[in-house]
Short mmCIF file of C-alpha atoms in Angstrom, two decimals:
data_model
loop_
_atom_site.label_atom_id
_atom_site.label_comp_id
_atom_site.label_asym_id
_atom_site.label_seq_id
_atom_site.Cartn_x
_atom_site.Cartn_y
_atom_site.Cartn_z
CA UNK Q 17 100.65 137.36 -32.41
CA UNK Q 18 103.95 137.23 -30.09
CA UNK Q 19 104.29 133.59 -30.41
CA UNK Q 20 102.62 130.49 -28.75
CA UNK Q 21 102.87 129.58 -25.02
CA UNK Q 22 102.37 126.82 -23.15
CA UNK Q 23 101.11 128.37 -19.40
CA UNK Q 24 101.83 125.67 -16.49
CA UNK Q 25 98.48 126.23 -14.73
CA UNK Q 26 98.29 124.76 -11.30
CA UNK Q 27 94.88 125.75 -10.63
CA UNK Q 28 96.12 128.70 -8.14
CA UNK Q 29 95.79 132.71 -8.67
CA UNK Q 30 99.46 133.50 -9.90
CA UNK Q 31 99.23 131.15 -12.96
CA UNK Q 32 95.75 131.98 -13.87
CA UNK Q 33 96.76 135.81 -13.67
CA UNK Q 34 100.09 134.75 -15.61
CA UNK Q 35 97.61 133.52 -18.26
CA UNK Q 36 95.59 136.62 -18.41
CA UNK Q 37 99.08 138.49 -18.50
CA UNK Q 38 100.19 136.58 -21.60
CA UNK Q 39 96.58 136.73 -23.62
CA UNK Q 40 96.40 140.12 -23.15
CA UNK Q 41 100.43 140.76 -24.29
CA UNK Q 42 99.09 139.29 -27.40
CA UNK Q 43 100.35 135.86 -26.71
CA UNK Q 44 98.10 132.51 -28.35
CA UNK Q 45 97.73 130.72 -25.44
CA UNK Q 46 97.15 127.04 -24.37
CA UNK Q 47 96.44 126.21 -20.42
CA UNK Q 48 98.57 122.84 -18.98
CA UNK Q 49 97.97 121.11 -16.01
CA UNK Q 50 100.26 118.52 -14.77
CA UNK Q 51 99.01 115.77 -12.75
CA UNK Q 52 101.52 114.74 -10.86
CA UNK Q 53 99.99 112.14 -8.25
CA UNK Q 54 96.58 110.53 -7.38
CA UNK Q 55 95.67 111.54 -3.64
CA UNK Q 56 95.20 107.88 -2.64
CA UNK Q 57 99.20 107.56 -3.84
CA UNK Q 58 100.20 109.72 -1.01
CA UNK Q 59 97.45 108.70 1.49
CA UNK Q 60 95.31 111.48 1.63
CA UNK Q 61 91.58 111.47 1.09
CA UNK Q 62 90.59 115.49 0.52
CA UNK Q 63 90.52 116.70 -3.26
CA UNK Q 64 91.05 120.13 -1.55
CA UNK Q 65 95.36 119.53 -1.59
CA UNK Q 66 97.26 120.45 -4.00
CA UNK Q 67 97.66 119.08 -7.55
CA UNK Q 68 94.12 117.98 -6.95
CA UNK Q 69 91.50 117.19 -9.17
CA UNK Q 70 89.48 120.27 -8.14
CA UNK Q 71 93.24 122.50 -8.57
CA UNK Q 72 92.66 121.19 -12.81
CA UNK Q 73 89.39 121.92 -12.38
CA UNK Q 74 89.78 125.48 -11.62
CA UNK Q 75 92.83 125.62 -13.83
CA UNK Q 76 90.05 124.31 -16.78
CA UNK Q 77 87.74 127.03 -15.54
CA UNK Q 78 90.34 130.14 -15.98
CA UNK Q 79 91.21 129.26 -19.33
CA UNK Q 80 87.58 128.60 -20.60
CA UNK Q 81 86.89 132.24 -18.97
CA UNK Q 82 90.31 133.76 -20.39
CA UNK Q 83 89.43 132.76 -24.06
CA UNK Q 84 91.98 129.67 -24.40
CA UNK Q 85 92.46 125.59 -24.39
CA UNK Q 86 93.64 123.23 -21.32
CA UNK Q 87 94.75 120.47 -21.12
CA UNK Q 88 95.88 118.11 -18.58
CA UNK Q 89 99.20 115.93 -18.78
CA UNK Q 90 99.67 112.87 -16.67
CA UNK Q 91 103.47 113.18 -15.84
CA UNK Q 92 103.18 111.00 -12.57
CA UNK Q 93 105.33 108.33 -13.58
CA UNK Q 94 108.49 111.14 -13.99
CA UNK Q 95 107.08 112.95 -10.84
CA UNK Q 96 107.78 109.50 -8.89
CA UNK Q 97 110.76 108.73 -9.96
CA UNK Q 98 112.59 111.87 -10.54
CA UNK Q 99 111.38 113.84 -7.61
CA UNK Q 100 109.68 111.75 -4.95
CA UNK Q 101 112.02 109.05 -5.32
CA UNK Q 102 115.13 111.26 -4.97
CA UNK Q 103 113.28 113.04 -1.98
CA UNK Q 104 113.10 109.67 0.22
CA UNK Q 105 116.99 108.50 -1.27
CA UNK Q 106 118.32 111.68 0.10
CA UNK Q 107 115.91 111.79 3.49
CA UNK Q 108 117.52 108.32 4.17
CA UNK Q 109 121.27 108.99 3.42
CA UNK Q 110 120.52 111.75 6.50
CA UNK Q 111 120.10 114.72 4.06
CA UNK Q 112 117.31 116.89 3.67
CA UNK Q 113 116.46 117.54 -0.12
CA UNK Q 114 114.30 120.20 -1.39
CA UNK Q 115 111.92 118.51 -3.60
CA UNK Q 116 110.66 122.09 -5.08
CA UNK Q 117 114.38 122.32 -7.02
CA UNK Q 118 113.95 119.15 -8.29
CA UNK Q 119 110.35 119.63 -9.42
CA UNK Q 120 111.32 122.99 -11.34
CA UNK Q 121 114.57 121.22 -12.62
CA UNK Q 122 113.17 117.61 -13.88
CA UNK Q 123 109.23 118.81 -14.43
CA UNK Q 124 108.23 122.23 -15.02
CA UNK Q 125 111.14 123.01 -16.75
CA UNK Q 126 112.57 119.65 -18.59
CA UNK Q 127 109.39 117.47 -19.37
CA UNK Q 128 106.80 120.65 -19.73
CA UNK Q 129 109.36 122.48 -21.84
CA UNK Q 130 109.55 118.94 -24.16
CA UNK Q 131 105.95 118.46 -24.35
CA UNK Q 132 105.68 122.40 -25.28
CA UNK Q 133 108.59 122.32 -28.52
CA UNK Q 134 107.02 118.69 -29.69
CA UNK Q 135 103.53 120.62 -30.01
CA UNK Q 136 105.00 123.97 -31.70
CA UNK Q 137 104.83 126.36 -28.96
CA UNK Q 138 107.91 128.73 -28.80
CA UNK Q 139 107.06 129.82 -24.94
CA UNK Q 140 106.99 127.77 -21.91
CA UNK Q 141 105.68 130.41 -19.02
CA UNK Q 142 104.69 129.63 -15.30
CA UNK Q 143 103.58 131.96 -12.32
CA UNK Q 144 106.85 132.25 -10.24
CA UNK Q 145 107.98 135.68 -8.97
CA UNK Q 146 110.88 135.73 -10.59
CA UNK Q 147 112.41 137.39 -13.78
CA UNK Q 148 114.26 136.09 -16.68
CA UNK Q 149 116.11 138.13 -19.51
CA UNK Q 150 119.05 138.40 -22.22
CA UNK Q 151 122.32 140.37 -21.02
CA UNK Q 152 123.33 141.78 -24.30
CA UNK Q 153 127.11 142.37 -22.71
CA UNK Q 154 127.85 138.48 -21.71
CA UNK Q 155 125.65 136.80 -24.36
CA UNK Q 156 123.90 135.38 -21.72
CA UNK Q 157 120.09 134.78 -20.23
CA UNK Q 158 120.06 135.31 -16.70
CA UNK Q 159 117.73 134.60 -13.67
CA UNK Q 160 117.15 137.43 -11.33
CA UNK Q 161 115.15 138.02 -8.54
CA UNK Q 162 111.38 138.88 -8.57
CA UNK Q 163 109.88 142.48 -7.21
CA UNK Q 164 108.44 141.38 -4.54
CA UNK Q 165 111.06 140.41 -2.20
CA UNK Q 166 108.54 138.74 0.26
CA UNK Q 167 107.82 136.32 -2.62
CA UNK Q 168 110.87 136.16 -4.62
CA UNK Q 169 110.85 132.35 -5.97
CA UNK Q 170 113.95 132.90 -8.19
CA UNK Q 171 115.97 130.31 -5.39
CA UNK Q 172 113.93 127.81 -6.49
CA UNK Q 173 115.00 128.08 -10.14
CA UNK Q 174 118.79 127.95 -9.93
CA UNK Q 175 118.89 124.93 -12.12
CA UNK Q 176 117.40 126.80 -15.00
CA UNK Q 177 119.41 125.81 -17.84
CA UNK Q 178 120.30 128.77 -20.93
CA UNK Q 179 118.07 126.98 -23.02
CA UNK Q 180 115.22 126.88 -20.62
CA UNK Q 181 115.78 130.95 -19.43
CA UNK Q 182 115.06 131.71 -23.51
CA UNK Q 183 111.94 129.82 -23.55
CA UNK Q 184 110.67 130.96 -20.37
CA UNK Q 185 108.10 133.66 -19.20
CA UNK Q 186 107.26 134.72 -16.05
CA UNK Q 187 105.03 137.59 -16.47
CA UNK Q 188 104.83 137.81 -12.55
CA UNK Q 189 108.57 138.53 -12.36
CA UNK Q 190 107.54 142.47 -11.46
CA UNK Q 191 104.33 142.53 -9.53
CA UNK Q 192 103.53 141.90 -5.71
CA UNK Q 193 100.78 139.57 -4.99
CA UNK Q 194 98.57 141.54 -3.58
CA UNK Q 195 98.70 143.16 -7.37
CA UNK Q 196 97.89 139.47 -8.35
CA UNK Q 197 94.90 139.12 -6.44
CA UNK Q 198 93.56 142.28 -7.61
CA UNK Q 199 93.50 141.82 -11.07
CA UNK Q 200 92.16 138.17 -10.38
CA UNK Q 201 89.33 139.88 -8.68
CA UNK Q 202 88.56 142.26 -11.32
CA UNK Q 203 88.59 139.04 -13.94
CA UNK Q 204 85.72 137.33 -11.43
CA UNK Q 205 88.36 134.58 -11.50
CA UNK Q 206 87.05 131.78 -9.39
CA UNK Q 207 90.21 131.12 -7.31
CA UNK Q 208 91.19 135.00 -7.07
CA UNK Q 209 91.03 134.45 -3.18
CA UNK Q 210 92.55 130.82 -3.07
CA UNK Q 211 94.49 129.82 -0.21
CA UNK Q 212 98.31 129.16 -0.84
CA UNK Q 213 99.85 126.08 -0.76
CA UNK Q 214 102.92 126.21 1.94
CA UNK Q 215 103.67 122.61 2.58
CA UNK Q 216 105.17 120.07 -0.19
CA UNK Q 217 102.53 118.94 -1.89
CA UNK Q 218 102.72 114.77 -1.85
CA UNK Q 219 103.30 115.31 1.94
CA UNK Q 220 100.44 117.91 3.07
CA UNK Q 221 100.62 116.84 6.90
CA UNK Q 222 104.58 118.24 7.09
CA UNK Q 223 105.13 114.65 8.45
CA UNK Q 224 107.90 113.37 5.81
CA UNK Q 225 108.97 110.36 7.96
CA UNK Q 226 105.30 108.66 7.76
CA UNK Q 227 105.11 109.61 3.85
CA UNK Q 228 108.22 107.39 3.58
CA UNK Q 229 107.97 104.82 5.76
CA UNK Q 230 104.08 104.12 3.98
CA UNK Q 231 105.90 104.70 0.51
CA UNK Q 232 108.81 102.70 0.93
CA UNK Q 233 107.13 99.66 3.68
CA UNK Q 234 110.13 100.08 5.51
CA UNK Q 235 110.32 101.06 8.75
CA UNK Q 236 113.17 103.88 10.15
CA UNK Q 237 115.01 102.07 12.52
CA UNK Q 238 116.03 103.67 15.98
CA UNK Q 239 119.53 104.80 17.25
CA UNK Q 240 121.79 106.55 19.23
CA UNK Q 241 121.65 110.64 20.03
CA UNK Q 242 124.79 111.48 20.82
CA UNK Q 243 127.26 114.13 21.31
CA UNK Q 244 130.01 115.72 19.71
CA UNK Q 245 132.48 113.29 21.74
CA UNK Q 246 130.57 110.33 20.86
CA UNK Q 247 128.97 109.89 23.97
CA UNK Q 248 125.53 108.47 24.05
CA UNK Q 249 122.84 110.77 25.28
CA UNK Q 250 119.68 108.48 24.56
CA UNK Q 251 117.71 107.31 21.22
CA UNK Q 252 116.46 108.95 18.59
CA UNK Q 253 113.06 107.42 16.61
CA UNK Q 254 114.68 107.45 13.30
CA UNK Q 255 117.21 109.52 11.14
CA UNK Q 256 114.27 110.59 8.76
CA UNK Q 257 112.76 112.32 11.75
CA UNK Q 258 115.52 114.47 12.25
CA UNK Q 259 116.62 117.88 10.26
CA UNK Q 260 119.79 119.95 11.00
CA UNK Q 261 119.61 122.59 12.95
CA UNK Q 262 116.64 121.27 14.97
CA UNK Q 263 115.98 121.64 18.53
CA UNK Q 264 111.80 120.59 19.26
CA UNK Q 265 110.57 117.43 19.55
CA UNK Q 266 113.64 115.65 20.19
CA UNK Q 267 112.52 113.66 23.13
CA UNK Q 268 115.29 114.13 25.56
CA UNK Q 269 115.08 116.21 29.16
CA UNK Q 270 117.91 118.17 28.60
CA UNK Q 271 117.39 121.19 26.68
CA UNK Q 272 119.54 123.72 24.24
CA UNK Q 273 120.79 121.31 22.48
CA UNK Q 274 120.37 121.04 18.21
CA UNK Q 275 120.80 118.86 15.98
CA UNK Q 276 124.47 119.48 14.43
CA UNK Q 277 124.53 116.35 12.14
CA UNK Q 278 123.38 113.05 11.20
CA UNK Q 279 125.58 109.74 10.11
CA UNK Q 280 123.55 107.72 7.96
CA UNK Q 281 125.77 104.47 7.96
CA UNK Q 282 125.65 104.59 11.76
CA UNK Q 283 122.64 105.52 12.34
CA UNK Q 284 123.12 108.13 14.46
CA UNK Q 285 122.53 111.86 15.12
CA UNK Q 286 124.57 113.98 16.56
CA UNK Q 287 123.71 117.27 19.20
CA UNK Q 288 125.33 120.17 20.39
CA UNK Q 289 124.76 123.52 21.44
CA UNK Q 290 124.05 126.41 18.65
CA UNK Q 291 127.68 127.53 18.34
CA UNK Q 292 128.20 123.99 16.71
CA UNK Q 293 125.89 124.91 14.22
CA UNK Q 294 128.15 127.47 12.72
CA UNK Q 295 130.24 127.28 10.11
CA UNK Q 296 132.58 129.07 7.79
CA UNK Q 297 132.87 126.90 4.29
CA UNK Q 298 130.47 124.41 3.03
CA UNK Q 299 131.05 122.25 -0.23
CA UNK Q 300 128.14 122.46 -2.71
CA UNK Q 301 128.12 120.08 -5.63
CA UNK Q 302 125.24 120.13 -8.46
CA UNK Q 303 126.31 123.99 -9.29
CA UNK Q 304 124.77 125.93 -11.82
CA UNK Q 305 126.17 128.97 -13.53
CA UNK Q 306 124.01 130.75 -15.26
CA UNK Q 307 125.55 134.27 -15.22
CA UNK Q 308 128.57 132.79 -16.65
CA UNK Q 309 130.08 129.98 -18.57
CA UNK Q 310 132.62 128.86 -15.66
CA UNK Q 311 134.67 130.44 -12.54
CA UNK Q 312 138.87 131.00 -13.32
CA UNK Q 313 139.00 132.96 -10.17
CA UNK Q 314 138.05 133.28 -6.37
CA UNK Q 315 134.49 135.24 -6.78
CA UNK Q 316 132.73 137.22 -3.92
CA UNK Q 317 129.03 136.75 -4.35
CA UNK Q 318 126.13 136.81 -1.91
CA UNK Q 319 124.94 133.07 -0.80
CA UNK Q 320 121.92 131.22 1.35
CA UNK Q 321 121.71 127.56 2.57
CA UNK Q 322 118.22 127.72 2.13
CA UNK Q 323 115.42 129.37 0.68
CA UNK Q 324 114.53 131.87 3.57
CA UNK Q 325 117.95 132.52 4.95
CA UNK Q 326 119.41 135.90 4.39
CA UNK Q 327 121.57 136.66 2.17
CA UNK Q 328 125.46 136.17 3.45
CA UNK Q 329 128.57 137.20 1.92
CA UNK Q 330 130.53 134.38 0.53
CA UNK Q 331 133.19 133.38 -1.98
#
């Protein structure tokens, strides 16, 4: 036996193939589902969303088929406050949070990892395309990119901590999904044709401004649209309704125009044309190094804003 691993299980075809991966590596298994919200919390009546009762369901399934226990953790409570909590605070300082990186940082890979070492498992693994391994030269475990460049998933995991990269599999890390769903189908795994899940999951409808104006009670007040002079160019519905670099559905007869930025305090958003989208520097803060210990130097490395924008050169 390799060593005992916990396998996040979502209910979907990359972590039940992930699974299969592992048991037949020689791993001793043990299938976790977290439950992170009850569809009435987030207003939705189907039990076909994600995170559903059905997704532990098939989850439960796959490992009874595979040959190993599941299990189902309730981590709601952290869910809430950690990553739902900090997605409205953000939406309503006029930023636009990814709640994915938070999920990975504060659930997956924090509370799953705790839950794992408190029950004697060595491994935590999940079904993200992404790779993880130990750079004999630097002393260091580092996070690199999966195969499959269409489904690469490694921007999502930039938080990983060194301690969480050692404990981690990701037996996906070199396969293309189409792979996936072929060895799924071979298995007779129930969900080896399962549709993916592309929105966040506690807001299904892509309509964050209702999800937070029901969670909160509060109501997004409107404001002023204006322009990079300050001049008034009509009213907005709400800051929460508005995203940088956004051009549809603003409401206003005169067109080209994007939004450039948004001023929380003042309640206002600002547009202008796409040249006044573009920028040269941008200050990050919450950075995490994992190739290294620390920066003593200008470095040139290759950067994105956001998980599908290419790749640009930066320092």
């Amino acid at each position: 036996m390799r060593g005992r691993v916990m396998a996040a299980m979502s209910g979907g075809v990359d972590s039940s193939v992930a699974a299969h991966i592992l048991r037949s590596d020689g791993y001793d298994c043990t299938g976790v589902t977290m439950k992170l919200f009850d569809n009435e919390d987030i207003g939705a009546d189907s039990d076909g969303l994600c995170c559903s009762a059905r997704d532990a369901e098939d989850a439960r399934r796959v490992s009874f088929a595979l040959g190993f226990p599941h299990f189902v953790f309730n981590l709601s409570l952290e869910f809430a406050a950690r990553v739902v909590g900090r997605f409205i605070s953000e939406y309503e300082a006029g930023r636009t949070p990814n709640p994915c990186i938070d999920c990975n940082r504060y659930i997956k890979f924090e509370e799953l990892l705790l839950r794992a070492r408190q029950t004697g498992h060595d491994f935590i693994a999940t079904g993200h395309y992404a790779r993880a391994n130990h750079d004999a030269a630097s002393g260091r475990f580092l996070l690199k990119k999966g195969t499959d460049a269409a489904k690469d998933q490694s921007y999502v995991l930039y938080a990983m901590t060194q301690e969480q990269l050692s404990r981690t599999l990701f037996p996906l890390g070199d396969m293309t999904k189409a792979e996936v769903r072929e060895i799924a189908a071979s298995l007779g795994l129930v969900n080896a044709q399962k549709k993916e899940s592309q929105d966040i999951c506690f807001a299904p409808d892509g309509d964050y401004a209702r999800f937070i104006e029901r969670r909160t009670g509060r109501v997004c007040e409107p404001g002023n649209f204006i322009d990079e002079t300050g001049a008034v160019l009509g009213t907005h519905r709400g800051i929460i309704r508005y995203t940088i670099g956004q051009r549809r559905r603003l409401g206003l007869q005169c067109g080209g125009l994007y939004v450039c930025g948004k001023d929380a305090a003042r309640n206002t958003v600002t547009l202008g044309n796409e040249k006044s989208l573009l920028v040269k520097e941008l200050t990050a803060d919450g950075v995490n190094l994992i190739s290294c210990e620390s920066l003593t130097a200008p470095t040139r490395v290759m950067a994105r804003g956001r998980y599908r924008q290419p790749e640009q050169r930066a320092t």
